[in-house]
Short mmCIF file of C-alpha atoms in Angstrom, two decimals:
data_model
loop_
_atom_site.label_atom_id
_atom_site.label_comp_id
_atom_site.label_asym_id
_atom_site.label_seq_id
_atom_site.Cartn_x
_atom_site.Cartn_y
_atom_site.Cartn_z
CA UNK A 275 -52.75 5.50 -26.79
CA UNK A 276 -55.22 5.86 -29.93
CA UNK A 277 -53.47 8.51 -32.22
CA UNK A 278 -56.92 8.86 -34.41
CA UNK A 279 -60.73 8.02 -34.02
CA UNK A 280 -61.48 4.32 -34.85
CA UNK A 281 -64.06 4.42 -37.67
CA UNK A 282 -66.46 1.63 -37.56
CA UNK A 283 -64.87 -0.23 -40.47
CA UNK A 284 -61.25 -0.05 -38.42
CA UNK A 285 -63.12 -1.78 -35.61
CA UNK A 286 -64.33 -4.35 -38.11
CA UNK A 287 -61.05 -4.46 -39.70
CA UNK A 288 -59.12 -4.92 -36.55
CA UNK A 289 -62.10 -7.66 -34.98
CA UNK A 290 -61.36 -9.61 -38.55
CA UNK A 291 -57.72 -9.59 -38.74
CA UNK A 292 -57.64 -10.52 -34.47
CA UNK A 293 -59.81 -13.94 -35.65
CA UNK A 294 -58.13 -15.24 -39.06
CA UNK A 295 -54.70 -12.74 -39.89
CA UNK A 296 -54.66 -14.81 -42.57
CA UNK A 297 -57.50 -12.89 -44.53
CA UNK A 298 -56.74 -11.92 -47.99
CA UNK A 299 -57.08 -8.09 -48.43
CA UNK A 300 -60.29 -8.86 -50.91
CA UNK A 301 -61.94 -11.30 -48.14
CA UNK A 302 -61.15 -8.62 -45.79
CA UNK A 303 -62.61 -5.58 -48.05
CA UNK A 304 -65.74 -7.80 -48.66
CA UNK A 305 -66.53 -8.21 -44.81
CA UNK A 306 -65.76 -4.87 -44.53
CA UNK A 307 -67.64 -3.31 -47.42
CA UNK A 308 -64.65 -1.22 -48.74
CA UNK A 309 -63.13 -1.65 -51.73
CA UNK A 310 -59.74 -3.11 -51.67
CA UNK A 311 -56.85 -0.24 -51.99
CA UNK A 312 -59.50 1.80 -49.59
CA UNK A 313 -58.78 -1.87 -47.18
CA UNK A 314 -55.38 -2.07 -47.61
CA UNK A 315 -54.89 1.59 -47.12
CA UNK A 316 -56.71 1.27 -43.42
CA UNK A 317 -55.42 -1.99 -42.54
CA UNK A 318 -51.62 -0.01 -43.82
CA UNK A 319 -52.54 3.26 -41.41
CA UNK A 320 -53.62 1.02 -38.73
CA UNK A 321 -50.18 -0.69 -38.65
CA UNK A 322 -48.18 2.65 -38.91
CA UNK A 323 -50.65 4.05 -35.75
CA UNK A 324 -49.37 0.93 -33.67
CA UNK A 325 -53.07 -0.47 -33.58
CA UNK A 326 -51.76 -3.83 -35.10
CA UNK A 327 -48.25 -4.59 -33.30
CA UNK A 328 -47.45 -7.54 -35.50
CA UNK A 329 -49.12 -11.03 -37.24
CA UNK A 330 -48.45 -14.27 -35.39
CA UNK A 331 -49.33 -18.11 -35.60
CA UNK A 332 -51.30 -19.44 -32.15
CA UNK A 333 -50.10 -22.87 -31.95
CA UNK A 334 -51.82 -25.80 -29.53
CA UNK A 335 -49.66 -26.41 -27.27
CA UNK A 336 -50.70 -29.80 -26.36
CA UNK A 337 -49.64 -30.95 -29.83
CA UNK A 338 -46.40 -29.77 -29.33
CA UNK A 339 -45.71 -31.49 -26.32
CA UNK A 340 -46.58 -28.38 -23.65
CA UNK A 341 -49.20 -29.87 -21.80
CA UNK A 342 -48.51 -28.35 -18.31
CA UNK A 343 -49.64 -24.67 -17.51
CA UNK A 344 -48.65 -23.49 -14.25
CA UNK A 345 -49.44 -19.82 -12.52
CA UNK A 346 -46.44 -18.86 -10.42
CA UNK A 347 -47.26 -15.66 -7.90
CA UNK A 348 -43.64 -14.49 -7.06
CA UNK A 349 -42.66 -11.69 -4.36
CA UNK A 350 -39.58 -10.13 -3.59
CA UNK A 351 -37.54 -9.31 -0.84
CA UNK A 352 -37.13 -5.70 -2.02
CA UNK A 353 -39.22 -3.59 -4.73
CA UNK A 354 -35.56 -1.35 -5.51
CA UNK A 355 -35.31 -0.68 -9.17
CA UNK A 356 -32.57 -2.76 -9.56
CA UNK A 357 -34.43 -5.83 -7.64
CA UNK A 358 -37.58 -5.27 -10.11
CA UNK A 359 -34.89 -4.88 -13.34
CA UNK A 360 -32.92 -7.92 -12.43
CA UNK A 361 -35.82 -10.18 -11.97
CA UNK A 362 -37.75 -8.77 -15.23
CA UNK A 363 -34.73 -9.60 -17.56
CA UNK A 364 -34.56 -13.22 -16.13
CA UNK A 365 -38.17 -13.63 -17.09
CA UNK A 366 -37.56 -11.71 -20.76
CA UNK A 367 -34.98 -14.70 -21.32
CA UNK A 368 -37.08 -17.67 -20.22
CA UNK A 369 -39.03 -19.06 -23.03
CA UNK A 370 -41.27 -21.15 -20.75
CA UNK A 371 -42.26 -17.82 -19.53
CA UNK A 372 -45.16 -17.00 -21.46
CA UNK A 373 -46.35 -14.07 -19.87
CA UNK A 374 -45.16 -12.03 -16.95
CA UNK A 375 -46.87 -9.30 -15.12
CA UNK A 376 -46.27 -6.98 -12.30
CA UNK A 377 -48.73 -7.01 -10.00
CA UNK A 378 -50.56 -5.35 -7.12
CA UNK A 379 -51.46 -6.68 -3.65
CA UNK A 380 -50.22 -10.49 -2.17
CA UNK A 381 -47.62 -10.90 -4.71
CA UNK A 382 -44.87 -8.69 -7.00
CA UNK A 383 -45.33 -10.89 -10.10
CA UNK A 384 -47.83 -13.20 -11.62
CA UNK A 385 -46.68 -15.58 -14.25
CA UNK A 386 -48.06 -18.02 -16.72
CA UNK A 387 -45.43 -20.94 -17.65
CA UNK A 388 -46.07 -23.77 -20.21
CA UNK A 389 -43.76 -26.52 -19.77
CA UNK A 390 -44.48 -30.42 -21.11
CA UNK A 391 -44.29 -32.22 -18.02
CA UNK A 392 -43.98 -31.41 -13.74
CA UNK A 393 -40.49 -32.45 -13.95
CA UNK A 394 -39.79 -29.92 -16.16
CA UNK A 395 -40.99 -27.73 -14.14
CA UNK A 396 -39.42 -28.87 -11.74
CA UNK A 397 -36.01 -28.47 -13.63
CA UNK A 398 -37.38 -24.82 -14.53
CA UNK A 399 -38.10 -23.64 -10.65
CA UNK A 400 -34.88 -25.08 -9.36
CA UNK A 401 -32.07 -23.99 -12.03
CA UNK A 402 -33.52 -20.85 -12.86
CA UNK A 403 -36.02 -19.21 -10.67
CA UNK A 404 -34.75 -20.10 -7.46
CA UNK A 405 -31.43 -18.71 -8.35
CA UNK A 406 -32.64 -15.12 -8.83
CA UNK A 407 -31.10 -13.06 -6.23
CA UNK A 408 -33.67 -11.22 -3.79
CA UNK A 409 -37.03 -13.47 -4.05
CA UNK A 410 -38.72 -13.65 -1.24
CA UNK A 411 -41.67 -16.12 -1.69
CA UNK A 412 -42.76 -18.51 -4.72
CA UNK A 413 -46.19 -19.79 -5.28
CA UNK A 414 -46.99 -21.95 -8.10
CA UNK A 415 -50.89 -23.34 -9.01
CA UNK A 416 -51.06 -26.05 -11.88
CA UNK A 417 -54.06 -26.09 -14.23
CA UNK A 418 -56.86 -28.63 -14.65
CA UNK A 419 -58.31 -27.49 -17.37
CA UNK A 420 -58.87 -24.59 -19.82
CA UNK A 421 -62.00 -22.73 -19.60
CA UNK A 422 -61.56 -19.99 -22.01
CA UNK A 423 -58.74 -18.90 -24.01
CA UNK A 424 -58.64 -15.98 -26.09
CA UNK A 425 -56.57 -13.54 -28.33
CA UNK A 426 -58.72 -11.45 -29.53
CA UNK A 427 -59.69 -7.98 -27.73
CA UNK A 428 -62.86 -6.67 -27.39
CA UNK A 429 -63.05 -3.62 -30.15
CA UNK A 430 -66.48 -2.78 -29.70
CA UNK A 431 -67.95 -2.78 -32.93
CA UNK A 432 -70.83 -1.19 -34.18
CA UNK A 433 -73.59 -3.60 -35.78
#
């Protein structure tokens, strides 16, 4: 939950820094028209107001060999606390599991799992999915093709 107003140059700073995280702080002043210590100063409160949770690398993940993407709708047999817990942590640990969510209506969970091939998928459903006590129903959709894929949140900056 926002702590402070976004000024329009934190909007800008935070729509810059979602597309190339790599800016310098002068590139980023420049776009920004600040000077750089006022920059670095906003770009340093934004990070200490948990605006910007933490710089990482997006990496294509057909070059490094993950070239299957699979949605897996998951239900359980109960929604206890302990049910939900125990099949959260399994998920936490599973670094094909590239997002997980908990979910309303047909299903309890919706994931999204990048593996390189269907066999290792497979591998993936059999040794570790199935084998989490208390699921109910598994149902997994593969991916054609990519549409859109983004990072970046909308900020809604002011032209």
């Amino acid at each position: 939950m926002p702590t402070t107003p976004l000024s329009a140059s934190d909007k800008k700073i935070l729509e810059l820094l979602q597309q190339n995280a790599r800016f310098s702080n002068v590139t980023l002043a420049e776009k920004v028209n600040l000077s750089p210590s006022a920059c670095l100063r906003r770009v340093r409160a934004l990070e200490e107001q948990g605006y910007i949770h933490r710089y990482v690398t997006l990496l294509d993940p057909l070059r490094i060999g993950l070239g299957v993407s699979v949605f897996m709708q998951v239900s359980l047999e109960k929604k206890d606390e302990a049910t939900l817990k125990r099949f959260e942590k399994a998920m936490i640990h599973r670094p094909e599991v590239m997002e997980c969510y908990l979910m309303t209506g047909d299903s309890d969970y919706l994931l999204r799992v990048v593996v390189p091939a269907v066999a290792e998928f497979e591998r993936f459903l059999m040794e570790h999915i199935t084998k989490i006590p208390g699921i109910a129903m598994i149902k997994s959709s593969f991916t054609l093709k990519q549409v859109k894929y983004t990072t970046v949140l909308p900020v809604d900056v002011e032209d």
